[in-house]
Short mmCIF file of C-alpha atoms (C1' of nucleotides) in Angstrom, two decimals:
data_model
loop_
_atom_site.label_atom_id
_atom_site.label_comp_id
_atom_site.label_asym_id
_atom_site.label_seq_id
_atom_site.Cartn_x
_atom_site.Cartn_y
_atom_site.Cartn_z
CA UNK A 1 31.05 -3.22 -28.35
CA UNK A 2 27.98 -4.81 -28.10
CA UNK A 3 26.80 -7.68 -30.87
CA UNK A 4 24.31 -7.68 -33.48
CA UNK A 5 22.33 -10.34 -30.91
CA UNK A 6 22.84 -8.15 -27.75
CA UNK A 7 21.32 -5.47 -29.78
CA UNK A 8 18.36 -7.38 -30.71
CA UNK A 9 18.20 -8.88 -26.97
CA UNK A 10 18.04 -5.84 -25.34
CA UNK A 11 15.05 -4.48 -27.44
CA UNK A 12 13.46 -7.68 -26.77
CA UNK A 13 13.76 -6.80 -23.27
CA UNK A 14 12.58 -3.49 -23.22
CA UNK A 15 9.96 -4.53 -25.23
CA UNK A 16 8.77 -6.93 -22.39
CA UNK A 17 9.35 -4.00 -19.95
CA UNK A 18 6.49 -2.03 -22.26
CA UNK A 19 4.10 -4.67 -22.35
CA UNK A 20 4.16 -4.85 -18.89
CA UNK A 21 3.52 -1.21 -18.46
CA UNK A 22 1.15 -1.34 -20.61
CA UNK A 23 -1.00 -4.13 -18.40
CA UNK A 24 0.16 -2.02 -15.00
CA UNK A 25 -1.02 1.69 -16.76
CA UNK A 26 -4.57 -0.64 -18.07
CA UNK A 27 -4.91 -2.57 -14.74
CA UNK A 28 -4.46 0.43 -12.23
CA UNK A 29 -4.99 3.74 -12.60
CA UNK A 30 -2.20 5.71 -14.90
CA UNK A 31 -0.91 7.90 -12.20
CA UNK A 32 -1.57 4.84 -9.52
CA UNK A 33 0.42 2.73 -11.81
CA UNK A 34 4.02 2.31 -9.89
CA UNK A 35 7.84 1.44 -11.12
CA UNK A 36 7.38 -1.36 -8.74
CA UNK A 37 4.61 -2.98 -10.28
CA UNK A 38 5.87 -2.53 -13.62
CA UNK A 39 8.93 -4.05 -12.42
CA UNK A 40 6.86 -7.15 -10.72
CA UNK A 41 4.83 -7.72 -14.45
CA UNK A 42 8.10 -6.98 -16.16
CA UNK A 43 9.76 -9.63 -13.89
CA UNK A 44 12.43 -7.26 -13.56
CA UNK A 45 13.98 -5.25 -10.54
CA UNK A 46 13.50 -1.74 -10.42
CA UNK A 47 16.45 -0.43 -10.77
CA UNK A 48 16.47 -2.52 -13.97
CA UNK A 49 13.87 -0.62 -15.38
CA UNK A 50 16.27 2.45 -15.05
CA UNK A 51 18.76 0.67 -17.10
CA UNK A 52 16.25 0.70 -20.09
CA UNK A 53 14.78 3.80 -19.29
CA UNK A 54 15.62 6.44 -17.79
CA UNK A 55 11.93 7.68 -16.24
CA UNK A 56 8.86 6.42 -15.94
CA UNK A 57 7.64 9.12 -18.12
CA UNK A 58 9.50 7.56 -21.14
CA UNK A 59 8.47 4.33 -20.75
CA UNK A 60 4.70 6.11 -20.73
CA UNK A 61 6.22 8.08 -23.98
CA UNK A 62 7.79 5.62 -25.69
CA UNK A 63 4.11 3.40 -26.10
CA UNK A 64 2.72 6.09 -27.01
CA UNK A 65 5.43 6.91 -29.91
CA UNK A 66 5.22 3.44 -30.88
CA UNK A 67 1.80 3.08 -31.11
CA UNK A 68 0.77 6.01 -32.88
CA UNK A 69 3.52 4.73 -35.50
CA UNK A 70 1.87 1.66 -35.75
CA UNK A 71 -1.39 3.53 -36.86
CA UNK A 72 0.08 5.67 -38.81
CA UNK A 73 1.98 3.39 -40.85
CA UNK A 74 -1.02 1.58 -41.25
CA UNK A 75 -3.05 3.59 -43.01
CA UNK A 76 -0.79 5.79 -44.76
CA UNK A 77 -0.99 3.52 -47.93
CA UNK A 78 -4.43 3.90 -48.40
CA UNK A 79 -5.11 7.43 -47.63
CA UNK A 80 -3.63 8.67 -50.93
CA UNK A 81 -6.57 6.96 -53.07
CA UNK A 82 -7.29 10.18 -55.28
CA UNK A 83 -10.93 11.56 -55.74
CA UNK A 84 -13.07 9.13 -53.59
CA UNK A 85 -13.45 10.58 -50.08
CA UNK A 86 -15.86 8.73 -48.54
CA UNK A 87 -14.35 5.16 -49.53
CA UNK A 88 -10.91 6.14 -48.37
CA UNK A 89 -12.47 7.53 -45.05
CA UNK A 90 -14.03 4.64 -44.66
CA UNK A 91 -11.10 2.09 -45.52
CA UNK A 92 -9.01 4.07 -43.20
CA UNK A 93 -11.41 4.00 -39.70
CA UNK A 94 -11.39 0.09 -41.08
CA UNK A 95 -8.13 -0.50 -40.63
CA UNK A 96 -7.66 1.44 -37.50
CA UNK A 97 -10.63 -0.47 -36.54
CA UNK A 98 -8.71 -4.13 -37.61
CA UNK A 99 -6.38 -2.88 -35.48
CA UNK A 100 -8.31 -1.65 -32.49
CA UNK A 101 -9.84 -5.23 -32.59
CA UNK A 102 -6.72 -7.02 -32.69
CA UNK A 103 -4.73 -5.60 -29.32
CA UNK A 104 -7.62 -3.72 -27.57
CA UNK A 105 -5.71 -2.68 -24.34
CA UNK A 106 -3.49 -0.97 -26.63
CA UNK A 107 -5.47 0.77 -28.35
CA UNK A 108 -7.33 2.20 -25.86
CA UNK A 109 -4.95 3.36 -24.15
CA UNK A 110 -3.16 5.27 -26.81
CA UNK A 111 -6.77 6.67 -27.27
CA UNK A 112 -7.61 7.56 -24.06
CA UNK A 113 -3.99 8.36 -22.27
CA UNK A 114 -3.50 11.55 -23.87
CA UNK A 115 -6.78 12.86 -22.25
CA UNK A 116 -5.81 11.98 -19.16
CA UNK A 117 -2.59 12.64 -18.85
CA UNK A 118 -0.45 15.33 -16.94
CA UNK A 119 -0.35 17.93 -20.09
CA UNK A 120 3.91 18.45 -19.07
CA UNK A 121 4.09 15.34 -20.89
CA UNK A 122 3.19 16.93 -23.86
CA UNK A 123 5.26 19.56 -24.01
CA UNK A 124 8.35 19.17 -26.14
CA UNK A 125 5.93 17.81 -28.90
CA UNK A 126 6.78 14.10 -28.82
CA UNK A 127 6.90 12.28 -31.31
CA UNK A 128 3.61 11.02 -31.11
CA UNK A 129 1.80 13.72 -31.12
CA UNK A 130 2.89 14.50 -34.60
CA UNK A 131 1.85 11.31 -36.04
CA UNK A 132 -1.43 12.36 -34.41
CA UNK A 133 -2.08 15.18 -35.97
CA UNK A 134 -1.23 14.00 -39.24
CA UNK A 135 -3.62 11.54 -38.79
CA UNK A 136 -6.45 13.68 -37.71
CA UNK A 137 -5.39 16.31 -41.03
CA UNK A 138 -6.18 13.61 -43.26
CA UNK A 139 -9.01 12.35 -41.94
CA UNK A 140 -10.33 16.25 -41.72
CA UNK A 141 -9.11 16.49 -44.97
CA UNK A 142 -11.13 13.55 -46.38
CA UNK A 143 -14.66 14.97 -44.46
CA UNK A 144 -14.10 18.46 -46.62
CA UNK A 145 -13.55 17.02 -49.68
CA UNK A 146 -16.50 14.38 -49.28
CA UNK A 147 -18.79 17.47 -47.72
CA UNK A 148 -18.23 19.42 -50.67
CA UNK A 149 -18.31 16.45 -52.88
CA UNK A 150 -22.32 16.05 -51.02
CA UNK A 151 -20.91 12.26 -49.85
CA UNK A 152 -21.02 13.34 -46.54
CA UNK A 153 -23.81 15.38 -44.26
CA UNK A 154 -23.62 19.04 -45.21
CA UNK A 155 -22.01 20.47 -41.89
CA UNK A 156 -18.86 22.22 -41.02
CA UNK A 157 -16.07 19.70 -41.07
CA UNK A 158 -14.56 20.39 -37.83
CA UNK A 159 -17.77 19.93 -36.07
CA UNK A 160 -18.30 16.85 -38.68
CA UNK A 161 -14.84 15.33 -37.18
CA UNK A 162 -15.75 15.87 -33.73
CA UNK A 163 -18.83 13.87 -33.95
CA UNK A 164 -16.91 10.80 -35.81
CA UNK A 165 -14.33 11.29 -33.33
CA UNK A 166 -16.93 10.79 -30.40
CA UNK A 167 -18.62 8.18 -32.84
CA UNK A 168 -15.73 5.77 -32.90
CA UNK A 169 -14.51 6.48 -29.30
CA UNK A 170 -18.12 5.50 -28.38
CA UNK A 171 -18.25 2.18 -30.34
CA UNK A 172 -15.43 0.88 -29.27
CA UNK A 173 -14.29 2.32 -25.76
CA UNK A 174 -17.55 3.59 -23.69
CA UNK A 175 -20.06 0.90 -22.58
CA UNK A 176 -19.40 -1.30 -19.66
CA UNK A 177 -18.73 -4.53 -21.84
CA UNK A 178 -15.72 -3.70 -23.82
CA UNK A 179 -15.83 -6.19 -26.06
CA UNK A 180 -14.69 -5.84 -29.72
CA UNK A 181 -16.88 -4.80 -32.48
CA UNK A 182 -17.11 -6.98 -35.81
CA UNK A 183 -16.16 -5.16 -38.74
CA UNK A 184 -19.70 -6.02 -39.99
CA UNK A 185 -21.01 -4.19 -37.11
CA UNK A 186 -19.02 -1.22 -37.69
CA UNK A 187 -19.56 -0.92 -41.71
CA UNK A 188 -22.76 -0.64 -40.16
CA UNK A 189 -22.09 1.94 -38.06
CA UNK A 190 -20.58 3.79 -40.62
CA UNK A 191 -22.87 3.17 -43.23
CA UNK A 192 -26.05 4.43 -40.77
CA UNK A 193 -24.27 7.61 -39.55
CA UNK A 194 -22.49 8.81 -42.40
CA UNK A 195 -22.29 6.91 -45.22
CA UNK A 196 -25.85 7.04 -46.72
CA UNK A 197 -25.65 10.86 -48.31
CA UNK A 198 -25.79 10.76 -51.42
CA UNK A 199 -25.59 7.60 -52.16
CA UNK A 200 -29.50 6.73 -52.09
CA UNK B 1 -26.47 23.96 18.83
CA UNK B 2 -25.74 25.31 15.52
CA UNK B 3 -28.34 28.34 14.47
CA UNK B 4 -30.04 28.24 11.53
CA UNK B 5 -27.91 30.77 9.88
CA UNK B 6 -24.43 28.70 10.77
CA UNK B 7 -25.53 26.10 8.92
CA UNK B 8 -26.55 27.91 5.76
CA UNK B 9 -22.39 29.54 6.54
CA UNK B 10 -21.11 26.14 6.63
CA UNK B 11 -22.78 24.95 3.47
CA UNK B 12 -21.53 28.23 1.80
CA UNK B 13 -17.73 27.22 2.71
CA UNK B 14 -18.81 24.20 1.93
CA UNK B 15 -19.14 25.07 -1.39
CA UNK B 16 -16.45 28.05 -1.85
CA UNK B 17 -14.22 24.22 -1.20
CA UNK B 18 -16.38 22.41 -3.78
CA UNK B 19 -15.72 24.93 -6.41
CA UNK B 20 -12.52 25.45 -5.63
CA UNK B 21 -11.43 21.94 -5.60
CA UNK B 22 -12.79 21.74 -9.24
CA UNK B 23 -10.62 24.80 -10.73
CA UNK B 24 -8.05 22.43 -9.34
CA UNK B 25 -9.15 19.15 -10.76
CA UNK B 26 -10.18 20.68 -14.20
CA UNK B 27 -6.47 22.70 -14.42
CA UNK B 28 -4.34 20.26 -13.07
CA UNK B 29 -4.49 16.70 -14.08
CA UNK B 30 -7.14 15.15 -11.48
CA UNK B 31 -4.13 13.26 -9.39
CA UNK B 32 -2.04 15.66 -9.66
CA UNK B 33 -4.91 18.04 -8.03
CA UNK B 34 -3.11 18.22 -4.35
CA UNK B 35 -5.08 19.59 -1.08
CA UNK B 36 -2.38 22.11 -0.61
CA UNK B 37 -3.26 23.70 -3.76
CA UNK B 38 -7.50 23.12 -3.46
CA UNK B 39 -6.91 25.15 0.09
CA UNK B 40 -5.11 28.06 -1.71
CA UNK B 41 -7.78 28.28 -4.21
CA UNK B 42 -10.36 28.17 -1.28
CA UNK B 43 -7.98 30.18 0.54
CA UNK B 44 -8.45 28.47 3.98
CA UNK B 45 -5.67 26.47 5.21
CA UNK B 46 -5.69 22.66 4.52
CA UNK B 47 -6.14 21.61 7.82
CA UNK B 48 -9.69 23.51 7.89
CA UNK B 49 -10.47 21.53 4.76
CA UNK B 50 -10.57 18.74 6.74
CA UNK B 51 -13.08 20.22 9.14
CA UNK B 52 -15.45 20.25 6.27
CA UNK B 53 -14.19 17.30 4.61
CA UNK B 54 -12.89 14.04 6.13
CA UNK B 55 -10.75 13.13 3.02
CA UNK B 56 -10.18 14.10 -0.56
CA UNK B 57 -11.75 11.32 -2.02
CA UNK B 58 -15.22 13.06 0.07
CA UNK B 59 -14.66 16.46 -1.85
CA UNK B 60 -14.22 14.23 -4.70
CA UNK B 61 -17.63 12.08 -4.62
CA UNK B 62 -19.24 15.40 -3.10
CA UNK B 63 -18.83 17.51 -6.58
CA UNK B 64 -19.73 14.15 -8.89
CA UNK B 65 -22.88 13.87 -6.18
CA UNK B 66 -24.23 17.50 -6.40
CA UNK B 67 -23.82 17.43 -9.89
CA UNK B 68 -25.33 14.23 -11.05
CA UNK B 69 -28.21 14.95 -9.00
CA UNK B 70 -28.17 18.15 -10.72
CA UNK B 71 -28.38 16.73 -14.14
CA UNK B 72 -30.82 13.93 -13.07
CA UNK B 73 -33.27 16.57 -11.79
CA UNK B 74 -33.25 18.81 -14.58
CA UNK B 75 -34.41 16.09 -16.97
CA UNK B 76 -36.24 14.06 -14.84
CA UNK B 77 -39.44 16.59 -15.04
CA UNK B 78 -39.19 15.84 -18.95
CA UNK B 79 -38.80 12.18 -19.30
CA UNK B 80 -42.01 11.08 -18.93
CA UNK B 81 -43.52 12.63 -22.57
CA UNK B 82 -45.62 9.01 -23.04
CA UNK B 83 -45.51 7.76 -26.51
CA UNK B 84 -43.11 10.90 -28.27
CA UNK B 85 -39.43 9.07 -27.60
CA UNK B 86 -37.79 11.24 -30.58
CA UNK B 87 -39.13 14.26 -29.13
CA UNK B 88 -38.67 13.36 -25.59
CA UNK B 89 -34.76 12.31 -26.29
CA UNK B 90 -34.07 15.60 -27.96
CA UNK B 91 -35.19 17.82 -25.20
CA UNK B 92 -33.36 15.92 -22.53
CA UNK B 93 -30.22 16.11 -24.23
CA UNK B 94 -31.43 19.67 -25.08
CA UNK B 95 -31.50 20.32 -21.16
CA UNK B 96 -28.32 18.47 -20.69
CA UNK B 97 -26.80 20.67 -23.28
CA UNK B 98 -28.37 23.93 -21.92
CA UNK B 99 -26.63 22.96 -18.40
CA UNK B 100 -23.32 22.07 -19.94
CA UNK B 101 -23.11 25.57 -21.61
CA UNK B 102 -23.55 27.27 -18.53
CA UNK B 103 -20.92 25.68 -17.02
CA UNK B 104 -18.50 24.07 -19.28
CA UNK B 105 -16.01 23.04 -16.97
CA UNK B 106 -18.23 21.16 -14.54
CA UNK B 107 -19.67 19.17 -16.69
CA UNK B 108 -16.33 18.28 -18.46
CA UNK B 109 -15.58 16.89 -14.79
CA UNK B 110 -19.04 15.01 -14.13
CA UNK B 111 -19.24 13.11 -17.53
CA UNK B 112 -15.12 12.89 -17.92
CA UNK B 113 -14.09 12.06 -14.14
CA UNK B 114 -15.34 8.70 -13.45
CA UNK B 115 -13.52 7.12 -16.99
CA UNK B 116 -10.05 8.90 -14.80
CA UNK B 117 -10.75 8.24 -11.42
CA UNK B 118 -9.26 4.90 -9.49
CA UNK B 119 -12.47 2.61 -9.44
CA UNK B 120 -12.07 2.12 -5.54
CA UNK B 121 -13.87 5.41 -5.62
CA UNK B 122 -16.56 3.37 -7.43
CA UNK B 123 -16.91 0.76 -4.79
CA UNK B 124 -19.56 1.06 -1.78
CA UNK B 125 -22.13 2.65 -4.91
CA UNK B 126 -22.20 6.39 -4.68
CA UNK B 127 -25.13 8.41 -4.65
CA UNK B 128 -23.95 9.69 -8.17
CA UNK B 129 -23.61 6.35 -9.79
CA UNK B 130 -27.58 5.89 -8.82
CA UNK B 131 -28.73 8.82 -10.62
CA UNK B 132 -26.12 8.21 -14.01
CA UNK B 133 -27.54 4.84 -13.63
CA UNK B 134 -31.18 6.24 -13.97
CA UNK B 135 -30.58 8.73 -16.64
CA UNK B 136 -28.86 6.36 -18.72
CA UNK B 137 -31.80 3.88 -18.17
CA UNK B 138 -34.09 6.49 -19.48
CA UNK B 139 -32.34 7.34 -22.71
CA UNK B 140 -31.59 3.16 -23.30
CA UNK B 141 -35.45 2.98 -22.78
CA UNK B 142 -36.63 5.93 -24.69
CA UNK B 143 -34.36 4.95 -27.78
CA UNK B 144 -35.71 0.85 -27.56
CA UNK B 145 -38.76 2.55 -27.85
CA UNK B 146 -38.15 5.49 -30.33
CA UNK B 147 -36.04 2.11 -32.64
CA UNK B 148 -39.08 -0.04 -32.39
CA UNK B 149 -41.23 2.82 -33.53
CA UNK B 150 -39.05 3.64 -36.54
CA UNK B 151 -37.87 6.77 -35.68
CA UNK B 152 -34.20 5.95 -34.79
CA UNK B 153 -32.37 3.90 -37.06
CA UNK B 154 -32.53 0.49 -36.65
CA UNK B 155 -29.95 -1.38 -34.70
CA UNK B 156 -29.62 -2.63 -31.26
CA UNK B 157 -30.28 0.05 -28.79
CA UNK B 158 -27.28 -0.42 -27.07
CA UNK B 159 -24.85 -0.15 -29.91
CA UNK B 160 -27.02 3.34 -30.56
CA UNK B 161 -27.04 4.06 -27.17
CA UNK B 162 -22.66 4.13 -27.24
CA UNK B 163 -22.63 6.23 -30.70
CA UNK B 164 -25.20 8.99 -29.60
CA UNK B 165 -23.06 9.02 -26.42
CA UNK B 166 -19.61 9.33 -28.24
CA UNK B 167 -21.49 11.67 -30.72
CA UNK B 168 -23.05 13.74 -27.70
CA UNK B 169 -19.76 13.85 -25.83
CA UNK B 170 -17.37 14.49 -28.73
CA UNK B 171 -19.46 17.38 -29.48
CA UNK B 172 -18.92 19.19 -26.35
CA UNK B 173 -15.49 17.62 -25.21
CA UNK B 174 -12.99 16.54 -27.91
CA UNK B 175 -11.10 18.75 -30.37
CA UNK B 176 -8.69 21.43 -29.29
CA UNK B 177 -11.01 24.33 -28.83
CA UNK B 178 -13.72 23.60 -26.60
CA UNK B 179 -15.73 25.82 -26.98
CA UNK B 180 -19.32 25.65 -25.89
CA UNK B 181 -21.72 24.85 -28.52
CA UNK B 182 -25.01 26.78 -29.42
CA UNK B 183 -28.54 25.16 -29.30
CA UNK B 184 -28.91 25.51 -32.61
CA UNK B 185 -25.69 23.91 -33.77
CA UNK B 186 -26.22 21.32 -31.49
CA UNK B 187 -30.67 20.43 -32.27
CA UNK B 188 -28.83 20.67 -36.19
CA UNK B 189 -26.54 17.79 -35.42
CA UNK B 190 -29.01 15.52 -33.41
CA UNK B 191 -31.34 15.99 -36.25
CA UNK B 192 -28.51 15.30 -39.05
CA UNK B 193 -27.72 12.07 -37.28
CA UNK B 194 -30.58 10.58 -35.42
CA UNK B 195 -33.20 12.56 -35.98
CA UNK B 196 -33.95 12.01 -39.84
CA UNK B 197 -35.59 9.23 -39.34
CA UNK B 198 -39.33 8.19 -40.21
CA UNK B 199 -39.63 11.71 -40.99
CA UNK B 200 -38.90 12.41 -44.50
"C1'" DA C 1 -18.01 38.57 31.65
"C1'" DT C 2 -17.31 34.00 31.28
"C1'" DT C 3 -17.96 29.68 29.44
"C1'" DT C 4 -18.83 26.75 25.53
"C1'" DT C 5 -18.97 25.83 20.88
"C1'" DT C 6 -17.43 26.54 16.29
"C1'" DA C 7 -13.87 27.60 13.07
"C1'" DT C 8 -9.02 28.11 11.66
"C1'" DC C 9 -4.44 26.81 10.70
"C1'" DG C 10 0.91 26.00 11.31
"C1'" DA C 11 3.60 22.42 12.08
"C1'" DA C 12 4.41 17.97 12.28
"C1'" DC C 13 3.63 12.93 10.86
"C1'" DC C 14 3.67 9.24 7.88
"C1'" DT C 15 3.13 6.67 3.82
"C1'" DT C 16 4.03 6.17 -0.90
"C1'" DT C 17 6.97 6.18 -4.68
"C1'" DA C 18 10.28 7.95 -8.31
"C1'" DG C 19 14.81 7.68 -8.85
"C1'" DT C 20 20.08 6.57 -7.34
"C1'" DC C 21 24.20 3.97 -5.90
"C1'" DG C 22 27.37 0.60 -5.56
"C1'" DA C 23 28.22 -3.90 -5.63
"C1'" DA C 24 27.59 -8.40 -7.59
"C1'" DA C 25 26.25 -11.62 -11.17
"C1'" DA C 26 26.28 -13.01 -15.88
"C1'" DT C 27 27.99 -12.73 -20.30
"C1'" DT C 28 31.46 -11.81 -23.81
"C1'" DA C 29 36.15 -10.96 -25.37
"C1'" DA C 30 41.10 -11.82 -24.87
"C1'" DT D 1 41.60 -18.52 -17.50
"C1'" DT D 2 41.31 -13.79 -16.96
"C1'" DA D 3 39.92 -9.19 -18.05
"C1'" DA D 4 36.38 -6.26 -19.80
"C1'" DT D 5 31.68 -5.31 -20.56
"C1'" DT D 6 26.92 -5.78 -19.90
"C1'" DT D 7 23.07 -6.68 -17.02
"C1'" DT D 8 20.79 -7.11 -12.61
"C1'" DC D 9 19.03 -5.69 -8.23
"C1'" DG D 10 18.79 -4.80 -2.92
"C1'" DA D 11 19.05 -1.07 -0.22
"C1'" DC D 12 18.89 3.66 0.23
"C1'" DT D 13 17.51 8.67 -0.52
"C1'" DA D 14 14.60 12.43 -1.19
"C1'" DA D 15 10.49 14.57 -1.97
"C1'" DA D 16 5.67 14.94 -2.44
"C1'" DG D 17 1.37 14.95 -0.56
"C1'" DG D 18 -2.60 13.24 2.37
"C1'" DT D 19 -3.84 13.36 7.10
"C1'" DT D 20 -3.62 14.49 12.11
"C1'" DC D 21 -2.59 17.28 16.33
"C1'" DG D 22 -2.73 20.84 19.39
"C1'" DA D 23 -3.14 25.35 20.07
"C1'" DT D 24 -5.48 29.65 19.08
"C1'" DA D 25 -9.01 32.77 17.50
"C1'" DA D 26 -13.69 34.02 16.68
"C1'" DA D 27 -18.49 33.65 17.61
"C1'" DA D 28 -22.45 32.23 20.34
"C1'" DA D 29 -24.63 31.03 24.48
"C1'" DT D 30 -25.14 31.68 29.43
#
DNA sequence: ATTTTTATCGAACCTTTAGTCGAAAATTAA
DNA sequence: TTAATTTTCGACTAAAGGTTCGATAAAAAT
């Protein structure tokens, strides 16, 4: 049977095989991005790849899971901050944001593959998606209670979501320079767009 | 020679191609959009496609090309309102937003498509890329001018220029149901976020 | 009516690429 | 050392899909 080490070895490795999926999926196209270049950046044959995974598809799936762990996990422990909307929502998009600064490539791609992805990878509801949607609950959740609590604009809060979603995919993943945005910058943001109601 | 009404024939199949190449890139996932299934939606056979078309890629650029220019000339008549930048921003996007309701699924394509699509399609400068180029000149321009008059919030035009585009596009693309939005809704929200400015 | 031009498409062609197979290294266990 | 297990990969297969070819039909010109 295999060894506590082996165990750890082997993750290690197909660890290294995400990462360089990640860079191939970033680099080239998605759909462009082949099992042969992954294998190349991986510095692994290709039939290696198959020992690890067993499609291409759940190597795609399996950053995604992680990743939308990652964010979850992050800001789970301060979403639960009773009775002040608007600083939680803010705190939260912070920390996302932290993270978004620290391991861009990532992040943009776990914000940007699921739009344009082949929607048969979604069925099945992976395990991503439900991390997801938690995610977007409690942020929705947090608008309503800081709409009706007059913190935020006085709007529906779906539509109010949609335009923070578009917000933060704006600020940190349209333009042609991609660079990071200081957290400065981004309290800024924040503050301009949605954090001066009732407050001033 | 080809009569006058041949060619108008032509540019109808032309187009019968055009539209039914975007069914197919809006339902399946852009890549994934193959020429067999583009000729069954046309219903011609594939090999006629190519009479029309020399390559995909051409059907491709053709549908960002007619529709850019679209969008481009439908503001263009607008944009030159001297000294009202508030005003003149909110009816272009007004107009842009008018257009996108009437047909959803095009303009999905035109403003999602080139964050999808392989950048070789990007290389050699497209006719499209000129007039997204110009249109987002304009709005960059009439916001430096609308910030330095106090009647945008203040912060570098740029920075604004990425929110009011995540804002403008998560309006009309994100979230599950995408539903068009009406005028009013959407002259509600520009005013809620940018337009509150030096006016109160 | 006949010739020429325009339009259509079925059947191949050919390249790309996901995934498999079986054998050989490398490592671990005995 | 030798046997068992784990890891690696070169070579192959199969299928998908873009593109071309050559023949035929339809329309226009003469």
């Amino acid at each position: 049977m295999a060894s506590d080490r082996q165990i750890k070895e082997r993750e290690l490795r197909k660890e290294q095989i995400l990462n360089a999926a990640l860079k191939v999926f970033k680099a080239n196209e998605l759909e462009k991005a082949t099992m042969d270049e992954i294998a190349k950046e991986a510095d692994f044959g290709k039939a290696t790849l198959y020992y690890y995974f067993s499609s291409k598809e759940e190597i795609f799936i399996e950053i995604l899971n992680r990743g939308w762990k990652m964010i979850w996990e992050s800001i789970e422990p301060v979403i639960h901050n009773p009775g002040k909307p608007k600083d939680t929502f803010i705190d939260a998009l912070n920390i996302i944001g932290t993270l978004v600064r620290k391991n861009q490539i990532l992040f943009e791609f776990l914000f940007t593959a699921p739009q344009k992805m082949p929607s048969s990878l979604n069925e099945g509801k992976p395990e991503w998606k439900g991390y997801q949607v938690k995610m977007y609950s409690v942020f929705e959740g947090l608008l309503e209670e800081g709409i009706s609590k007059k913190e935020f604009p006085q709007m529906r809060s779906d539509l109010l979501m949609r335009a923070i979603g578009g917000l933060f995919h704006g600020l940190f993943f349209l333009g042609h320079e991609k660079k990071p945005m200081s957290r400065e910058t981004m309290e800024d943001f924040i503050t301009t767009f949605i954090g001066n109601y009732g407050t001033k």
